[in-house]
mmCIF file of C-alpha atoms and ligand atoms in Angstrom:
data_model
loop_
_atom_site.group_PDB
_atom_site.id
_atom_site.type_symbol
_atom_site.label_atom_id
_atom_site.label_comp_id
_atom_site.label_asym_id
_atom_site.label_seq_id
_atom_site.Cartn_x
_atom_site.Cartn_y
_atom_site.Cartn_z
ATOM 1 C CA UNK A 1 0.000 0.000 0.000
ATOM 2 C CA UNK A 2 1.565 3.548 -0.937
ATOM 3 C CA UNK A 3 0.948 6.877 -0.039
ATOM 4 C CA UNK A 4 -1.131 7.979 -3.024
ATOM 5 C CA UNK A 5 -3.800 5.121 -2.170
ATOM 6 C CA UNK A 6 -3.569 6.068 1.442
ATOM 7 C CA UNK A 7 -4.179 9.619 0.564
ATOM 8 C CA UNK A 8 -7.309 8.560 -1.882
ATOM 9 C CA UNK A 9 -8.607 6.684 1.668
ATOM 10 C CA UNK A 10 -9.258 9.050 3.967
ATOM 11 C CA UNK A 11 -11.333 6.701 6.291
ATOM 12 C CA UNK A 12 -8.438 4.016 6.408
ATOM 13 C CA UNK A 13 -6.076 6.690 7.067
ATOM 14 C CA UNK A 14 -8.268 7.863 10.083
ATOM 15 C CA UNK A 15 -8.311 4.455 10.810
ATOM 16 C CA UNK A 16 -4.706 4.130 10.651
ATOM 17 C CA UNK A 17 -3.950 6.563 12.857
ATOM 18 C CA UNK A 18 -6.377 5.465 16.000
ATOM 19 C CA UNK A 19 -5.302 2.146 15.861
ATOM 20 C CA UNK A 20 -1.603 2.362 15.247
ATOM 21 C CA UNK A 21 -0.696 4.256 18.727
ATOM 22 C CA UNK A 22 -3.579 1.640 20.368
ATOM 23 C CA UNK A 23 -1.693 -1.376 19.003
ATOM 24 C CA UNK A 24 1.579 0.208 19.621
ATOM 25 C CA UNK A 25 0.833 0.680 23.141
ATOM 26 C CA UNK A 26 -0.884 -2.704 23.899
ATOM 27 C CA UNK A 27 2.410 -3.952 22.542
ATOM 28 C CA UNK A 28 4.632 -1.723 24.360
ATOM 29 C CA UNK A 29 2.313 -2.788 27.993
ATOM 30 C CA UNK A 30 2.906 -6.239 26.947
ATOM 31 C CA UNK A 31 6.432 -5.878 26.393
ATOM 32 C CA UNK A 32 7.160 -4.204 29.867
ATOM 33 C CA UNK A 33 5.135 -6.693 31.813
ATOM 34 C CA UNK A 34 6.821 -9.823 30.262
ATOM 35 C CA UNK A 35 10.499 -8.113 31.206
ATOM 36 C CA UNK A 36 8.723 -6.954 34.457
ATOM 37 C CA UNK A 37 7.961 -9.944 35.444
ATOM 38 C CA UNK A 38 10.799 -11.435 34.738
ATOM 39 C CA UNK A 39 13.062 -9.416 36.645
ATOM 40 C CA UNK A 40 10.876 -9.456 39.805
ATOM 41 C CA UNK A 41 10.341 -12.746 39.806
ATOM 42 C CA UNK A 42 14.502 -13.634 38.579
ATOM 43 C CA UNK A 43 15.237 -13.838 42.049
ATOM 44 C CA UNK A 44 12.188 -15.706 43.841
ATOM 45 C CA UNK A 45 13.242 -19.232 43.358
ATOM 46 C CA UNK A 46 10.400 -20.541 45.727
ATOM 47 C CA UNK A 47 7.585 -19.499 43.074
ATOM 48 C CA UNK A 48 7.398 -21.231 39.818
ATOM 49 C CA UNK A 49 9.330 -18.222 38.071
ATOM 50 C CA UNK A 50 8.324 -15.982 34.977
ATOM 51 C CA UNK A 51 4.753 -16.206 33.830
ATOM 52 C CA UNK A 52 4.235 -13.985 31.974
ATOM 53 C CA UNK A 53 6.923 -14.549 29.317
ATOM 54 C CA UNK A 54 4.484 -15.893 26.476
ATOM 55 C CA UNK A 55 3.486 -11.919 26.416
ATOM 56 C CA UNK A 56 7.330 -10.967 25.225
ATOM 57 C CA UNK A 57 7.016 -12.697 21.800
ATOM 58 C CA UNK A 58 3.074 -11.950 21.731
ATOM 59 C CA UNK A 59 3.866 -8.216 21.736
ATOM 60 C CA UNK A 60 5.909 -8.054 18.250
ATOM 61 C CA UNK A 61 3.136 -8.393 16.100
ATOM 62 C CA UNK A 62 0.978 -5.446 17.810
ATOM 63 C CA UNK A 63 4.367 -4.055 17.963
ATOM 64 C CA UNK A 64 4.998 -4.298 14.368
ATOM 65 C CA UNK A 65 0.912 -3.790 13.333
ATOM 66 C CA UNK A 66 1.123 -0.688 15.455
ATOM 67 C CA UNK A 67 4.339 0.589 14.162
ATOM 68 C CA UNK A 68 3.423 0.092 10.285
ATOM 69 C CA UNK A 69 -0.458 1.492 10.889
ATOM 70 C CA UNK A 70 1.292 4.731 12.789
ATOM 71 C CA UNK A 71 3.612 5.094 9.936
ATOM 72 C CA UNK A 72 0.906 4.540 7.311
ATOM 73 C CA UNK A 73 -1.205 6.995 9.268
ATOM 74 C CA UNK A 74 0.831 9.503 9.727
ATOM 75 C CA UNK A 75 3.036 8.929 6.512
ATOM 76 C CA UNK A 76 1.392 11.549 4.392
ATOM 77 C CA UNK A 77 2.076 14.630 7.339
ATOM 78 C CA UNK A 78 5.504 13.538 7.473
ATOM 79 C CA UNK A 79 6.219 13.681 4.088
ATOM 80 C CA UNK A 80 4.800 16.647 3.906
ATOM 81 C CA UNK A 81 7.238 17.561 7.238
ATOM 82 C CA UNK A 82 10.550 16.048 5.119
ATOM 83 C CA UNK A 83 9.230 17.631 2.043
ATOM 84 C CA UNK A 84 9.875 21.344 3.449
ATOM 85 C CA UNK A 85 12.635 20.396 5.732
ATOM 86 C CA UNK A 86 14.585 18.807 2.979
ATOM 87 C CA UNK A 87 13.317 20.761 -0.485
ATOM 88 C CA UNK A 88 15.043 23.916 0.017
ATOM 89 C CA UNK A 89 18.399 21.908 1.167
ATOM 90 C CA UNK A 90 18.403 19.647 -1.979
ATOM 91 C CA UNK A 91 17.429 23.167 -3.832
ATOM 92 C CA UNK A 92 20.717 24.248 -2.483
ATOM 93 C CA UNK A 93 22.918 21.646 -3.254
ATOM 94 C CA UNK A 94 21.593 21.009 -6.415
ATOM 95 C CA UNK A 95 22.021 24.622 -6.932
ATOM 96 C CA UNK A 96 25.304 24.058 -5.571
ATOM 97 C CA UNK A 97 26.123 21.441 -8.047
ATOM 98 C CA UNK A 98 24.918 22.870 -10.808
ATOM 99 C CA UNK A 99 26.782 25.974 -10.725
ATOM 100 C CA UNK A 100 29.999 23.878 -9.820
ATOM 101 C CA UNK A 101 29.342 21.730 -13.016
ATOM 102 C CA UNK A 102 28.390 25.070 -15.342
ATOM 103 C CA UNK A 103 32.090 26.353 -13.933
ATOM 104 C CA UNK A 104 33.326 23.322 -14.595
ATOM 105 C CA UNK A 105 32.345 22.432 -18.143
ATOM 106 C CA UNK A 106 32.732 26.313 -18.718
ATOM 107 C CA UNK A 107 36.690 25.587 -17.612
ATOM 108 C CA UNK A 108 36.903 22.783 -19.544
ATOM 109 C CA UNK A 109 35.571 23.995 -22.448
ATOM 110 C CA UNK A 110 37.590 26.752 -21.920
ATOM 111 C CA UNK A 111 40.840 24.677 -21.605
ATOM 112 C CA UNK A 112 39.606 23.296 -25.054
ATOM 113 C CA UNK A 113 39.639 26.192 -26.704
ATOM 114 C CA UNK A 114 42.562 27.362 -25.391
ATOM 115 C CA UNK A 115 44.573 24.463 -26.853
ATOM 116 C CA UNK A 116 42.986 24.412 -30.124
ATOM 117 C CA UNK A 117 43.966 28.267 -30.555
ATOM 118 C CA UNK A 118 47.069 27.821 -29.222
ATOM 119 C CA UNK A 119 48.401 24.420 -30.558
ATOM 120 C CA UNK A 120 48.912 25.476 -34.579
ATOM 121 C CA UNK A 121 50.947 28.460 -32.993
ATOM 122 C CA UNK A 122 52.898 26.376 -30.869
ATOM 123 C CA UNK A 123 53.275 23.456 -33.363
ATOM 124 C CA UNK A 124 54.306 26.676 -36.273
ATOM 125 C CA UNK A 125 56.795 27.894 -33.530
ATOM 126 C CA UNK A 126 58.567 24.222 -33.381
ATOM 127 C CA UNK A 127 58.644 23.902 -36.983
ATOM 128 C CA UNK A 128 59.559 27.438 -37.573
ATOM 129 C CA UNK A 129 62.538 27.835 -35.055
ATOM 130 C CA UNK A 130 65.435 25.340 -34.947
ATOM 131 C CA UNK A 131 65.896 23.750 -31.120
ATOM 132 C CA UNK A 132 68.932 26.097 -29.238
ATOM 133 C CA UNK A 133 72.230 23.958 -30.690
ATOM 134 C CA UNK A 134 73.318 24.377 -27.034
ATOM 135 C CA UNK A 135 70.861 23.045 -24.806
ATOM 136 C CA UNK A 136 68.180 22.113 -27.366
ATOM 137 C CA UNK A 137 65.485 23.677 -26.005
ATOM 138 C CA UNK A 138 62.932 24.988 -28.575
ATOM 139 C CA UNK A 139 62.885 28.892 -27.969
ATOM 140 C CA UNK A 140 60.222 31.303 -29.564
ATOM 141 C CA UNK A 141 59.479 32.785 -32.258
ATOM 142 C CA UNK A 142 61.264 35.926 -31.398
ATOM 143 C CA UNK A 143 63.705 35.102 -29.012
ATOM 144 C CA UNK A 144 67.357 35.861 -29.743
ATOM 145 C CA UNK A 145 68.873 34.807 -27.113
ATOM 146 C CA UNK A 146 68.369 31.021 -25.507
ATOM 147 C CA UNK A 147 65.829 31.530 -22.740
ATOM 148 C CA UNK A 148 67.199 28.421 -21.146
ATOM 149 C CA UNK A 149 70.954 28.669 -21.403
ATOM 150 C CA UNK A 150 71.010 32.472 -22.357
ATOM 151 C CA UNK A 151 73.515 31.647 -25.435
ATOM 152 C CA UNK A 152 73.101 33.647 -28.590
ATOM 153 C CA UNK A 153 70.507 31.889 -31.202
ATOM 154 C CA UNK A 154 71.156 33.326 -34.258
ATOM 155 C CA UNK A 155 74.421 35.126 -35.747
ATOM 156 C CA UNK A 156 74.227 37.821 -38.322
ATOM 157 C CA UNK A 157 76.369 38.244 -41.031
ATOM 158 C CA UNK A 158 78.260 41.491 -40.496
ATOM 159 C CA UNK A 159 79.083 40.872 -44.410
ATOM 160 C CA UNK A 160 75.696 40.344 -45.700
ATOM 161 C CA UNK A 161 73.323 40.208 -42.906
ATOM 162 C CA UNK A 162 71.985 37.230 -43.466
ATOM 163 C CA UNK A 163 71.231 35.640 -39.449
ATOM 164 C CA UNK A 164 72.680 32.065 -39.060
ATOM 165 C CA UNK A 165 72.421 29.629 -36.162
ATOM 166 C CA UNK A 166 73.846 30.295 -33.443
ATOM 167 C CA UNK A 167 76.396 28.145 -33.176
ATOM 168 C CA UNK A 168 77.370 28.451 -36.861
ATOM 169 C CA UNK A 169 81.243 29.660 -37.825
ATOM 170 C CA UNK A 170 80.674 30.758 -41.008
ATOM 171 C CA UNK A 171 77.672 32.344 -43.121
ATOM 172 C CA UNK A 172 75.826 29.889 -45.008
ATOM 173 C CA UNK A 173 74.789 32.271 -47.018
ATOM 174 C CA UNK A 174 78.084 34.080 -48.470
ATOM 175 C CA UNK A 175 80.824 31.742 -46.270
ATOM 176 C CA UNK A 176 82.143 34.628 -44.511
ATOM 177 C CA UNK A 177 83.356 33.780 -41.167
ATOM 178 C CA UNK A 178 81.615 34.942 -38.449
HETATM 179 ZN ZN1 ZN Z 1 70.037 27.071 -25.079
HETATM 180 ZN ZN1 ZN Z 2 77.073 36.336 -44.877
#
């Protein structure tokens, strides 16, 4: 039985609701008078001891009857209880999440971008400059100087200004030395 029949029943749910607490409390009587009478009578070995310990397993199944008719009862107000305890919370975190997510698929989509702008440039840069003949370390497209080592990257011509690797000794262009 779910809520939404309950809630369609409004006599059973009455009904529910009487009987539940009843049964829960002719369980919960029967309960403390078996272990009552247990205890008192633990000690007294003269009388016949306990008897009224067929009532302890007798009281589970108002126990349990009570417990589910309460519940059953009562289920509807308490949802409705959780329901505005708990809504704005999940609202929160599922707020919360959402905005992490947005940032986080905005980052990575970011990220994306970023490397397919920037990897043609970086791959042309590679291609375009020779690695420093020193160190080997790939400089920029502009640098002149090693910005790993600091050693010149390029030697111009003071015949014919042509610029030659840095490490070069004479111009490949007009075989100069340089
Ligand atoms: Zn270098
Ligand atoms: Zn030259």
């Amino acid at each position: 039985m779910d809520k939404y029949n309950l809630n369609e029943h409004p006599q059973a749910k009455k009904v529910f609701r009487k009987f539940g607490p009843l049964l829960l409390a002719i369980g919960g009587i029967m309960i403390t008078v078996s272990i009552a009478d247990f205890f008192i009578t633990f000690g007294d070995f003269s009388g016949q001891g306990p008897t009224l310990m067929f009532l302890f397993p007798l009281s589970f199944p108002f126990l349990m009857a009570g417990f589910i008719m309460t519940s059953l009862g009562y289920q509807s107000a308490l949802m409705r209880y959780q329901a505005s305890q708990v809504a704005p919370v999940a609202k929160d975190v599922t707020n919360y999440m959402l905005d992490n997510t947005k940032d986080s698929i905005a980052g990575t989509v970011g990220a994306i971008v970023r490397e397919i702008k920037t990897e043609p440039t970086s791959e042309a840069k590679k291609v375009e400059r020779k690695p420093c003949p020193y160190c080997h370390e790939v400089p920029n497209s502009t640098a002149i100087f090693c910005d790993s080592c600091g050693r010149p990257l390029q030697k111009e011509c003071s015949h014919c200004k042509h610029k030659n690797d840095g490490d070069a000794s004479f111009c490949e262009k007009c075989g100069k030395r340089l």
